[in-house]
Coordinates of C-alpha atoms in Angstrom, one line a residue:
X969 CA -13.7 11.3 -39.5
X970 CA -10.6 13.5 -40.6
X971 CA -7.5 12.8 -37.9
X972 CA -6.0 15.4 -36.5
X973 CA -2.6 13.7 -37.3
X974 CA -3.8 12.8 -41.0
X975 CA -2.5 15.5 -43.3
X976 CA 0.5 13.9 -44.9
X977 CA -1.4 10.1 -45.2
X978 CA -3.3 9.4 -48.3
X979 CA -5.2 6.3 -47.0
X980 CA -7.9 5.6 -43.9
X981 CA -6.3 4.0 -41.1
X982 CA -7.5 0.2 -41.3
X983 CA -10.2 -0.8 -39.3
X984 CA -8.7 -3.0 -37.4
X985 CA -6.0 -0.9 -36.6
X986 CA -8.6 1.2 -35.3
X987 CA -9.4 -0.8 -32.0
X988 CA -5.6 -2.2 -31.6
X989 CA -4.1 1.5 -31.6
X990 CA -6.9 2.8 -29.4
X991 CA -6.0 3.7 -25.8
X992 CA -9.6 5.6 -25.1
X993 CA -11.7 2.5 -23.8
X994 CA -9.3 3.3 -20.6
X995 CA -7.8 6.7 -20.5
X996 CA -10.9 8.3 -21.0
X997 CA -10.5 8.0 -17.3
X998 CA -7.6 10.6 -17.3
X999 CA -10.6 13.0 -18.8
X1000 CA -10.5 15.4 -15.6
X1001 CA -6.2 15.6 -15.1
X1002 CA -6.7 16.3 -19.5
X1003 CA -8.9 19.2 -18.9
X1004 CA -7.2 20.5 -16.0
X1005 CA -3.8 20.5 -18.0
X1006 CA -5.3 22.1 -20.9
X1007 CA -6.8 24.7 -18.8
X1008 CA -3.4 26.0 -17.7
X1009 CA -2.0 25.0 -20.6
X1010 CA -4.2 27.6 -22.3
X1011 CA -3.6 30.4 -19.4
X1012 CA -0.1 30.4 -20.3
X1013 CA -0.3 30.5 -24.1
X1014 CA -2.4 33.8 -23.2
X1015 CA -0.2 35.1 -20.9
X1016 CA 2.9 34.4 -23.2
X1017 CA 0.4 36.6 -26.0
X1018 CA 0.5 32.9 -28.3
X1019 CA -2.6 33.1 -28.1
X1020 CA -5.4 36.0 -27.5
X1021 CA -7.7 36.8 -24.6
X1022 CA -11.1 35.8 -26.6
X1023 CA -9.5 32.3 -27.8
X1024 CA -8.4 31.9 -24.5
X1025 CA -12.1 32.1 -22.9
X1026 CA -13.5 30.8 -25.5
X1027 CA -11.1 27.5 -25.1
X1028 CA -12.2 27.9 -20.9
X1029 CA -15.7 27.5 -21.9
X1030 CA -15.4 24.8 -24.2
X1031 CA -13.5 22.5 -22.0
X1032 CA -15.8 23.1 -19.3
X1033 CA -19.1 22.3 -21.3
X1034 CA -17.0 19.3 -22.7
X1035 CA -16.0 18.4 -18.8
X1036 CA -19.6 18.8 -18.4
X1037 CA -21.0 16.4 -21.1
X1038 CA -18.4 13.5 -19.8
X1039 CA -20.2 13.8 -16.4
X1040 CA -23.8 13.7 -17.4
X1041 CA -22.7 10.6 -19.8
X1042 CA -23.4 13.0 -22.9
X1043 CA -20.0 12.6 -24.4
X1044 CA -19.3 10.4 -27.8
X1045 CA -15.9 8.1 -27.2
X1046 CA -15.3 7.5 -30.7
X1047 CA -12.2 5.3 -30.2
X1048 CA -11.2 6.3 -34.1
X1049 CA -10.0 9.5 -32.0
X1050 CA -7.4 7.0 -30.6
X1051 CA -7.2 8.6 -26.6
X1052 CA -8.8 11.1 -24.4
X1053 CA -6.7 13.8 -25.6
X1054 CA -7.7 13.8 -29.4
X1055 CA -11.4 13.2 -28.4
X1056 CA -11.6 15.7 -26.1
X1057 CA -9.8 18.3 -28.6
X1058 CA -12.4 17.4 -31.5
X1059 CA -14.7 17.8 -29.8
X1060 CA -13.2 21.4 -28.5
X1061 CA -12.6 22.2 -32.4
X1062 CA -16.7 21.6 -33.0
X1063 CA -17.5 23.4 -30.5
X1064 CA -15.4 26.8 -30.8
X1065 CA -14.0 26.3 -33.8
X1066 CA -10.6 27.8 -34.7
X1067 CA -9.8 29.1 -31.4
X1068 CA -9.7 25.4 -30.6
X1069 CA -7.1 24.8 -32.8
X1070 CA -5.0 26.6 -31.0
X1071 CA -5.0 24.9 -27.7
X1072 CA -2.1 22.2 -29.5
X1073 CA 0.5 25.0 -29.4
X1074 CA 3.5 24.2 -28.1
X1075 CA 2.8 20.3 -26.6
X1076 CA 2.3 17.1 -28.1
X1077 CA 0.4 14.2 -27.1
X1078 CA 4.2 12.6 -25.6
X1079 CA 4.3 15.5 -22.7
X1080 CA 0.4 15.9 -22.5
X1081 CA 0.1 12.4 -21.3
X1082 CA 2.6 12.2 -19.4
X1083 CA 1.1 14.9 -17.6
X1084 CA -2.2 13.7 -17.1
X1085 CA -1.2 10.4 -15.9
X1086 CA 1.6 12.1 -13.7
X1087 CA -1.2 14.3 -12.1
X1088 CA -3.6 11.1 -12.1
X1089 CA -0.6 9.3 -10.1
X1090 CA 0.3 12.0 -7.5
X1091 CA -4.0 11.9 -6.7
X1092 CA -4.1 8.4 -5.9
X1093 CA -1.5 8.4 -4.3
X1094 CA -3.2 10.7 -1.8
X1095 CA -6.0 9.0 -1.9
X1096 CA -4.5 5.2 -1.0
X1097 CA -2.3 7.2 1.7
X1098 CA -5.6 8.3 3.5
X1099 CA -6.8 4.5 3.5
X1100 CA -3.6 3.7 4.4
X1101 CA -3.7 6.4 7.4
X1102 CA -7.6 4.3 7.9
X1103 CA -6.6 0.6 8.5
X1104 CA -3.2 1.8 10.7
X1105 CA -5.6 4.2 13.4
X1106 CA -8.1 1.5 13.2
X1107 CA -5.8 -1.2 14.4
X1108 CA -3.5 1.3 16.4
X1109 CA -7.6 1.4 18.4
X1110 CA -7.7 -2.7 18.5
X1111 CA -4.0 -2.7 19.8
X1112 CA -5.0 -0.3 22.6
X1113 CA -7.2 -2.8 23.8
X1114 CA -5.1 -5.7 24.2
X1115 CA -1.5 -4.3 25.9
X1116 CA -2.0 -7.2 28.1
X1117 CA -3.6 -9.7 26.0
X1118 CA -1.1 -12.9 25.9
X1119 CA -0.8 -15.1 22.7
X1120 CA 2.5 -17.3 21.6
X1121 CA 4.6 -15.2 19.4
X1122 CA 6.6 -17.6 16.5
X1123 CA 9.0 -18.4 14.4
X1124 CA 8.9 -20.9 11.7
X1125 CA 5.4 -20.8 12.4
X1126 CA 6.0 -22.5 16.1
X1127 CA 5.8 -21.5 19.2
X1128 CA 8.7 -19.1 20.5
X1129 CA 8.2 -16.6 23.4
X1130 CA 5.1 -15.2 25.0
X1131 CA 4.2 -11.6 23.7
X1132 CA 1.0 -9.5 23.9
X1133 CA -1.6 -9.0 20.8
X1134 CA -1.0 -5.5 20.8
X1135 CA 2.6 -6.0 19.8
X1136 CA 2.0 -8.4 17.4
X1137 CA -0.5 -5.5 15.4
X1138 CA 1.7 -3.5 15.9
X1139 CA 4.1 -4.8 14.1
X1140 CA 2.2 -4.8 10.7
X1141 CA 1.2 -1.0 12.0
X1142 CA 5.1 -1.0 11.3
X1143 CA 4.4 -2.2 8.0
X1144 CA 1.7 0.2 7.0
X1145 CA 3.7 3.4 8.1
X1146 CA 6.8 2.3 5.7
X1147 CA 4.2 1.9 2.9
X1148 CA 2.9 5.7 3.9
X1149 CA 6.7 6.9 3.8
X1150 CA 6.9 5.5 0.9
X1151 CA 4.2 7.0 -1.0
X1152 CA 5.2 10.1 0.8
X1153 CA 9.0 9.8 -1.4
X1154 CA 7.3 8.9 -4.0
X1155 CA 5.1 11.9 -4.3
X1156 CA 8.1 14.3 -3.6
X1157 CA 10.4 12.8 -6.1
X1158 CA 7.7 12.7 -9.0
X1159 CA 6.2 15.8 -8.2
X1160 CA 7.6 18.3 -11.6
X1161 CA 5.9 19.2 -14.2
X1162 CA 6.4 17.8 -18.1
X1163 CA 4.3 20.0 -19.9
X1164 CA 5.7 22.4 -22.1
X1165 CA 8.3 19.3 -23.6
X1166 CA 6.0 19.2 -26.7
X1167 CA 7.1 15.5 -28.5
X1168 CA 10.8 14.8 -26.8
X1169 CA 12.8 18.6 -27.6
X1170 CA 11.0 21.3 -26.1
X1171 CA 9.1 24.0 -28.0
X1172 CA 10.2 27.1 -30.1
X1173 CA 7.7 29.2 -29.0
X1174 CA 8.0 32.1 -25.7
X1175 CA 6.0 29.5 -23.5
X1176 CA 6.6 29.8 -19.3
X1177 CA 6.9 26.6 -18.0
X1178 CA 7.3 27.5 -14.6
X1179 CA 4.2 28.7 -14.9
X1180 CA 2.3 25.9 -16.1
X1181 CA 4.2 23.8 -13.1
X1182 CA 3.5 26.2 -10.3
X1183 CA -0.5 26.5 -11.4
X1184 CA -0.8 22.9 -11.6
X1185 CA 1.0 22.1 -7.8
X1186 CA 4.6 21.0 -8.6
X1187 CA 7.3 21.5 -7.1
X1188 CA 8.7 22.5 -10.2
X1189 CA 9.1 21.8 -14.0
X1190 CA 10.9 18.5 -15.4
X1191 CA 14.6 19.2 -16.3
X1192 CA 15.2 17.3 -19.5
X1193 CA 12.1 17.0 -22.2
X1194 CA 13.4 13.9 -23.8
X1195 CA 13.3 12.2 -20.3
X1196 CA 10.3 13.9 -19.5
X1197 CA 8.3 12.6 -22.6
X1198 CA 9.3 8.8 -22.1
X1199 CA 10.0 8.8 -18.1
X1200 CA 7.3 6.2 -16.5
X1201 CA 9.6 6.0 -13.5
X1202 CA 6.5 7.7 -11.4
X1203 CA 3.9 4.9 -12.5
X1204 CA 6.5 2.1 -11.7
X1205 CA 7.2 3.5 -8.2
X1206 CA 3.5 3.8 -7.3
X1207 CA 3.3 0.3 -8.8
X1208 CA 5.7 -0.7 -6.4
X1209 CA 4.6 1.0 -2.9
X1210 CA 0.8 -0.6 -4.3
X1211 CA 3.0 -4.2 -4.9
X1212 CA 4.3 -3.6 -0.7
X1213 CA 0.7 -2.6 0.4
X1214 CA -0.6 -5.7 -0.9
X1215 CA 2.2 -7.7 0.2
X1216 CA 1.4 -6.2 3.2
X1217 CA -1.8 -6.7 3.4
X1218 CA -1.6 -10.6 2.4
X1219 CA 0.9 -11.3 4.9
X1220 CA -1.7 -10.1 7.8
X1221 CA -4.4 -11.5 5.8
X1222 CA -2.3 -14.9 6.1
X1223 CA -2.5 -14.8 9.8
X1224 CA -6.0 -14.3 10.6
X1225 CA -6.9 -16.9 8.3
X1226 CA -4.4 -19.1 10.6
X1227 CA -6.1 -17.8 13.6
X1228 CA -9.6 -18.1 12.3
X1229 CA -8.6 -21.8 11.9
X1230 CA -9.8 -24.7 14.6
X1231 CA -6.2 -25.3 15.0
X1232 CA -5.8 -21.7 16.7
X1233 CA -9.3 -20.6 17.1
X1234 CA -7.9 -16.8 18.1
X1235 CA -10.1 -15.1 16.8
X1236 CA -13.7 -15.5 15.2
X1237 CA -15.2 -13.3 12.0
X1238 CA -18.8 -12.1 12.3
X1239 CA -20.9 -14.3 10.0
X1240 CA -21.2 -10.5 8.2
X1241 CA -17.9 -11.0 7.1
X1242 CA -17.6 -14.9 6.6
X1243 CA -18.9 -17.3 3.5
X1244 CA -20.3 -20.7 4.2
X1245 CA -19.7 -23.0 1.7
X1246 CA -22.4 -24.6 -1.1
X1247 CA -22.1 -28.4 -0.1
X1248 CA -20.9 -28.3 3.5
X1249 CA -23.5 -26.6 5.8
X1250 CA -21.6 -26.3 8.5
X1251 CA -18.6 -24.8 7.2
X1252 CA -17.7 -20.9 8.1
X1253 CA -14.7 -19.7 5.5
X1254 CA -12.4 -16.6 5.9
X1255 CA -12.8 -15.7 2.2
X1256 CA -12.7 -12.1 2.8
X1257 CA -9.2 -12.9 4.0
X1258 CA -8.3 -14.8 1.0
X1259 CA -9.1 -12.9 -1.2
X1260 CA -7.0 -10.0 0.4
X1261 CA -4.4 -12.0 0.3
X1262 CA -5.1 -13.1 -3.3
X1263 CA -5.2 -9.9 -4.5
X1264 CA -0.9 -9.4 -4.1
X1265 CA -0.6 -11.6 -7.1
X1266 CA -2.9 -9.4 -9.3
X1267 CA -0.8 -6.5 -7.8
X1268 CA 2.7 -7.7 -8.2
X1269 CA 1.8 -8.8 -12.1
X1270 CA 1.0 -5.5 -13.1
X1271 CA 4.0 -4.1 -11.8
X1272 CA 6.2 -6.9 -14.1
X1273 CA 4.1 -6.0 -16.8
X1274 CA 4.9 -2.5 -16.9
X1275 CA 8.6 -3.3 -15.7
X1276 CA 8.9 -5.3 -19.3
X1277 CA 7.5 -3.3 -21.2
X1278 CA 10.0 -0.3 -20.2
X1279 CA 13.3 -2.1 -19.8
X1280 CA 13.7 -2.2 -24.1
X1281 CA 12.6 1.2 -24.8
X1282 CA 15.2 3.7 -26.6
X1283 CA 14.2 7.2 -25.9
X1284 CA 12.0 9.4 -26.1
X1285 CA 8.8 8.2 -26.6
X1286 CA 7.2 5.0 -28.1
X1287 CA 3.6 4.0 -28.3
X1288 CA 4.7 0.6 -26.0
X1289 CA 4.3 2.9 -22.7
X1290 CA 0.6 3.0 -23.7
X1291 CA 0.7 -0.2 -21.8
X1292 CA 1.1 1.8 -19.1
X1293 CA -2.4 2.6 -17.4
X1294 CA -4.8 -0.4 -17.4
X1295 CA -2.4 -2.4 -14.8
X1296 CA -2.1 0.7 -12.8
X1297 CA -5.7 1.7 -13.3
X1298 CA -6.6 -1.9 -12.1
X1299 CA -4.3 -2.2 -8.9
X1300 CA -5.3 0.7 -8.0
X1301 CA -9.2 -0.2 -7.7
X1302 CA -8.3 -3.6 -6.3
X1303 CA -5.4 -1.7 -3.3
X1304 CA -8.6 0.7 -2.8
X1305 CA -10.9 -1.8 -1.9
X1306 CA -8.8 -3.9 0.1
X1307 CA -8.0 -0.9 2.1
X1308 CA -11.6 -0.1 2.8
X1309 CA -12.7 -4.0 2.9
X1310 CA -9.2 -4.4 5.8
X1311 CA -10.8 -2.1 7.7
X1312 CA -14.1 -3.5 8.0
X1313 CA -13.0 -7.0 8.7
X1314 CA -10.7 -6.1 11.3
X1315 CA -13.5 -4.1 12.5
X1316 CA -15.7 -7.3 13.0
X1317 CA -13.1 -9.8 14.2
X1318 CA -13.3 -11.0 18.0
X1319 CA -10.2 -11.9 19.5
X1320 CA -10.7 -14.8 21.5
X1321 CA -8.5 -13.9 24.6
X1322 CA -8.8 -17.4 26.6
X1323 CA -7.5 -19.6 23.5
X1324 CA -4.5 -17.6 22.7
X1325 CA -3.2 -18.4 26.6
X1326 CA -3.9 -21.7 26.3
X1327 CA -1.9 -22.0 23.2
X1328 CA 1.1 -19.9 24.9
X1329 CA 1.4 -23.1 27.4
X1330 CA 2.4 -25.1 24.7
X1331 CA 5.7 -25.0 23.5
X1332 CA 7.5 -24.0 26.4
X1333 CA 7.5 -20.6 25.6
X1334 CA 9.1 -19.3 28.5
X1335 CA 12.5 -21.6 28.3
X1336 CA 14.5 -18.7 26.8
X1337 CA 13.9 -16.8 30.0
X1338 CA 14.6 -19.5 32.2
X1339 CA 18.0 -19.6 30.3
X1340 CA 18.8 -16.0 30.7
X1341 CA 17.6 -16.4 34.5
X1342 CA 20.5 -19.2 34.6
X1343 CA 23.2 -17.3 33.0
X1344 CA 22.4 -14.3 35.7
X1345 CA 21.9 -15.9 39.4
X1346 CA 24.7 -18.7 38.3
X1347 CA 27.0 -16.3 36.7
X1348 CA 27.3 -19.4 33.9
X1349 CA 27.8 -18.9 30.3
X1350 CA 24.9 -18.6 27.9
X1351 CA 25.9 -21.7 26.4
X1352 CA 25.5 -23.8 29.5
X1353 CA 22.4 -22.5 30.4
X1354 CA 21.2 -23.5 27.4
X1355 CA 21.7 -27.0 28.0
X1356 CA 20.8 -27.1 31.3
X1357 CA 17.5 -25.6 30.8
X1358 CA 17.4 -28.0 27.3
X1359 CA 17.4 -30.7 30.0
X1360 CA 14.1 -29.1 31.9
X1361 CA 12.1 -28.7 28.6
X1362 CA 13.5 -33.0 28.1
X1363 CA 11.7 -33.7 31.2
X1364 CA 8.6 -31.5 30.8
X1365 CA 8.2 -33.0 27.1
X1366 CA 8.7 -36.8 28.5
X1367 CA 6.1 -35.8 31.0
X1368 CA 3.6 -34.2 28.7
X1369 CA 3.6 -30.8 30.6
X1370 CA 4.4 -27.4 29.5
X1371 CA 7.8 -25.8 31.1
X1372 CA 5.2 -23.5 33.0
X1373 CA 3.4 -26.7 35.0
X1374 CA 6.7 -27.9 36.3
X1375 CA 6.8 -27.2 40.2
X1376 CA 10.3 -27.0 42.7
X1377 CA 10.0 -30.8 43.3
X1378 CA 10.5 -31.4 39.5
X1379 CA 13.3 -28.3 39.4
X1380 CA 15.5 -30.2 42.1
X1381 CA 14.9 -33.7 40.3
X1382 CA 16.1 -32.8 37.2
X1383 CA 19.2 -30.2 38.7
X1384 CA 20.0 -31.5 41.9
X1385 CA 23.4 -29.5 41.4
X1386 CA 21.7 -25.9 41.3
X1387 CA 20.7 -25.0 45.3
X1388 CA 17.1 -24.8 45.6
X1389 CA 17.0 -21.0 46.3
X1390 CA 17.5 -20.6 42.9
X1391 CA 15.2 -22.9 41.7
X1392 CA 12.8 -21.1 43.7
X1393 CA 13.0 -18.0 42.2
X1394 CA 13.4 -19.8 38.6
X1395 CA 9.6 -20.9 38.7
X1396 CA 8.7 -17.0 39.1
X1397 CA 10.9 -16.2 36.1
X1398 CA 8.6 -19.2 34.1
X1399 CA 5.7 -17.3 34.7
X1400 CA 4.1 -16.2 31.5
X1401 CA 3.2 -12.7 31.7
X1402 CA 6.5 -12.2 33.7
X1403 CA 8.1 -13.7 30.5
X1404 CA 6.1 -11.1 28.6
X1405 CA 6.9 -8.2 30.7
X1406 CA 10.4 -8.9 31.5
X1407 CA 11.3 -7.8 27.8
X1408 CA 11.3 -4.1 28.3
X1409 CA 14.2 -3.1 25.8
X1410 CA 13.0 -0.5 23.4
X1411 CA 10.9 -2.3 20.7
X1412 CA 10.4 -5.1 22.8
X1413 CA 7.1 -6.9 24.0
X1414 CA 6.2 -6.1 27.7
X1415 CA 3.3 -4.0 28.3
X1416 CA 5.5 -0.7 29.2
X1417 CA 7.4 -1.1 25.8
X1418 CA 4.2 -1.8 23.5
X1419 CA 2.5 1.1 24.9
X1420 CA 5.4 3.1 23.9
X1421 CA 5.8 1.8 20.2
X1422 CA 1.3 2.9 20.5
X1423 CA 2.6 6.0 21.7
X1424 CA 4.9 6.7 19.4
X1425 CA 2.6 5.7 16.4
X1426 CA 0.0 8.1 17.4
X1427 CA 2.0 10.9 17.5
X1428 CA 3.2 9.9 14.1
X1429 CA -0.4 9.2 12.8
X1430 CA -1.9 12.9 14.2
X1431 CA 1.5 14.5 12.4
X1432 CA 0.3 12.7 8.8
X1433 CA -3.5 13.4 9.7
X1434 CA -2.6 16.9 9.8
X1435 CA -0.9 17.0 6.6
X1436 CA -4.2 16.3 5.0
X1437 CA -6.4 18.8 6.8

């Protein structure tokens, strides 16, 4: 078959060359953002008088028959028509003939792709925002549950201070609503049209890009159409909020794997959401969770990829930012499940209430208060406290008993010098769910202040809901 490109070569492209050149095995999925463009594309060459009224309907009906024939798998890929955009314009030329020709006035392939995969971009990034907006209500729901719901909060993966459950979700809710803001910039910044650049220099025909920008939804036209032509800042920023979902989303899937351990037994996965393993009957694995967080690596290589490809190029365009679409295509399948599969598995996860307090009277989780109880009833520095309540958790280890089994008779043994009034009202202040509750600063973990940071998500989930409706 004759190229559309091949007037001034005198020899068939190589065979070979054929499949190594050919982008179309995976942006024929751009086929519905190609149409779309050329659609508009189209309206405007009429409307400037490029082209006439009868081409121009006669290219409307073409496309849409073509649109049609993709959908009902009717459509020839011939990858010797290299992408989506030559295939979809020979087969335009066949079937309306010379009015078809026309529709290549005033673009090239650089700015047509760019805006196809530009358009593709801002869609999915709707699309994994409303997941997104999924898995945060869906454990904003599971958080409501479990205000008062004690388990050992940590650092370096030991036991710290006593907080509640729902303050722990909350805190990857946290997470989630920075990845929506940031697919929120995203979309704003990378909103503007590059159609109408043609190959890196604009066009020298009466064409309205304004236009074409406003009919298609942005904001507003590209500035510059050598940029515009070779710009794939868009695709590594959606690469990037995708690369902090799944990190994300690994870094929770991390933790229920520790909880679903024996070690912590926190929570338990329904068996519909669990594997059992080929040689060991009675094992029960959290792969679902594994592979979540396996996914992050898949994720972050794709963004690389595309990151080394770009950082050589000289402008405008070169046929390296080809390279451009599988990764992206293929992270964002694999963010799209996860979303969806997140949500399900959180959905069948029981937290098991009784093992996470016995697990927050190990470690002496409430020391920290006992210190701060100190420094306020003995008007003593921080410092001494410190040590003086260092001495307490001695005792209690050398005893085998958590800070919160000691009683007053243990108290005055170990600090005869501190009157026993205050040691009194010390064993209140060792209490756990006092511990818990006593941190009311904003952001903190008591009840009062986790039902505020619930509070405040809610109101900022129904404000992005309602961006979508």
């Amino acid at each position: 078959m004759q190229k559309l490109w091949g007037g001034r070569f005198a020899e068939k492209t190589a065979c070979l060359l054929e499949y190594f050149n050919s982008s179309l095995s995976f942006d024929k999925e751009l086929y519905q953002e190609d149409i779309q463009g050329s659609m508009i594309h189209a309206e405007m060459l009429a409307k400037q008088g490029i082209i006439t009224q009868k081409e121009y309907e006669d290219i409307i009906k073409g496309l849409a028959q073509i649109k049609q024939e993709i959908e009902d798998g009717a459509f020839s890929f011939d990858i010797s028509l290299e992408d989506i955009h030559m295939a979809i314009e020979t087969r335009l030329i066949a079937l309306i003939g010379d009015s078809g020709k026309k529709l290549h006035t005033a673009r090239s392939r650089n700015d047509q792709v760019a805006l196809d995969f530009r358009i593709y971009v801002l869609k999915n990034n709707i699309l994994i925002k409303k997941l997104l907006l999924d898995v945060a209500k869906t454990m904003l729901d599971i958080a409501q549950e479990h205000t008062e719901t004690l388990m050992p909060g940590m650092t370096h993966l030991q036991h710290a201070q006593p907080i509640n459950l729902a303050y722990h979700l909350v805190a990857y809710i946290c997470m989630f609503k920075r990845d929506i803001q940031r697919l929120n910039d995203d979309y704003k910044r990378n909103n503007y049209c590059p159609l109408g650049s043609a190959a890196l220099a604009g066009s020298p025909h009466n064409i309205d890009r304004h236009f074409v920008a406003e009919k298609l939804g942005f904001i507003a036209p590209s500035i510059n159409a050598m940029d515009s032509v070779s710009d794939r800042d868009f695709v590594l920023d959606f690469h990037y909020s995708l690369s902090m979902i799944a990190l994300h989303i690994s870094r929770l899937a991390e933790e229920l794997i520790l909880w679903n351990s024996s070690e912590f037994s926190f929570i338990t996965i329904n068996d519909s959401h669990a594997t059992g393993s080929s040689i060991m009957p009675q094992k029960k694995n959290p792969d679902i969770a594994e592979l979540l967080r396996g996914k992050s690596g898949r994720v972050f290589g794709n963004l690389v990829a595309l990151l080394v490809v770009m950082k050589g190029l000289p402008l405008a365009y070169n046929k390296d930012t080809q390279e451009d679409k599988e990764g992206l295509i293929d992270s964002i399948a694999h963010i799209n499940m996860a979303l969806k599969i997140l949500k399900s598995l959180l959905l069948n996860i029981t937290f098991n209430k009784d093992n996470m307090l016995q697990m927050c009277k190990k470690g002496h989780l409430s020391a920290t208060d006992l210190a701060d109880f100190f420094v306020s009833a003995l008007q003593i520095p921080f410092r001494e406290a410190h040590h003086i309540t260092g001495t307490i958790v001695a005792y209690a280890e050398k005893n085998h008993r958590d800070i919160t089994e000691l009683n007053l008779e243990d108290l005055c043994k170990i600090c005869p010098q501190i009157p026993q009034q205050f040691l009194q009202k010390a064993l209140k202040v060792l209490d756990l769910k006092h511990s818990m509750n006593s941190r009311q600063s904003f952001g903190g973990t008591s009840t009062k202040t986790t039902q505020e940071q619930i509070n405040i998500l809610k109101q900022w989930l129904k404000e992005e809901e309602s961006c979508h409706l």
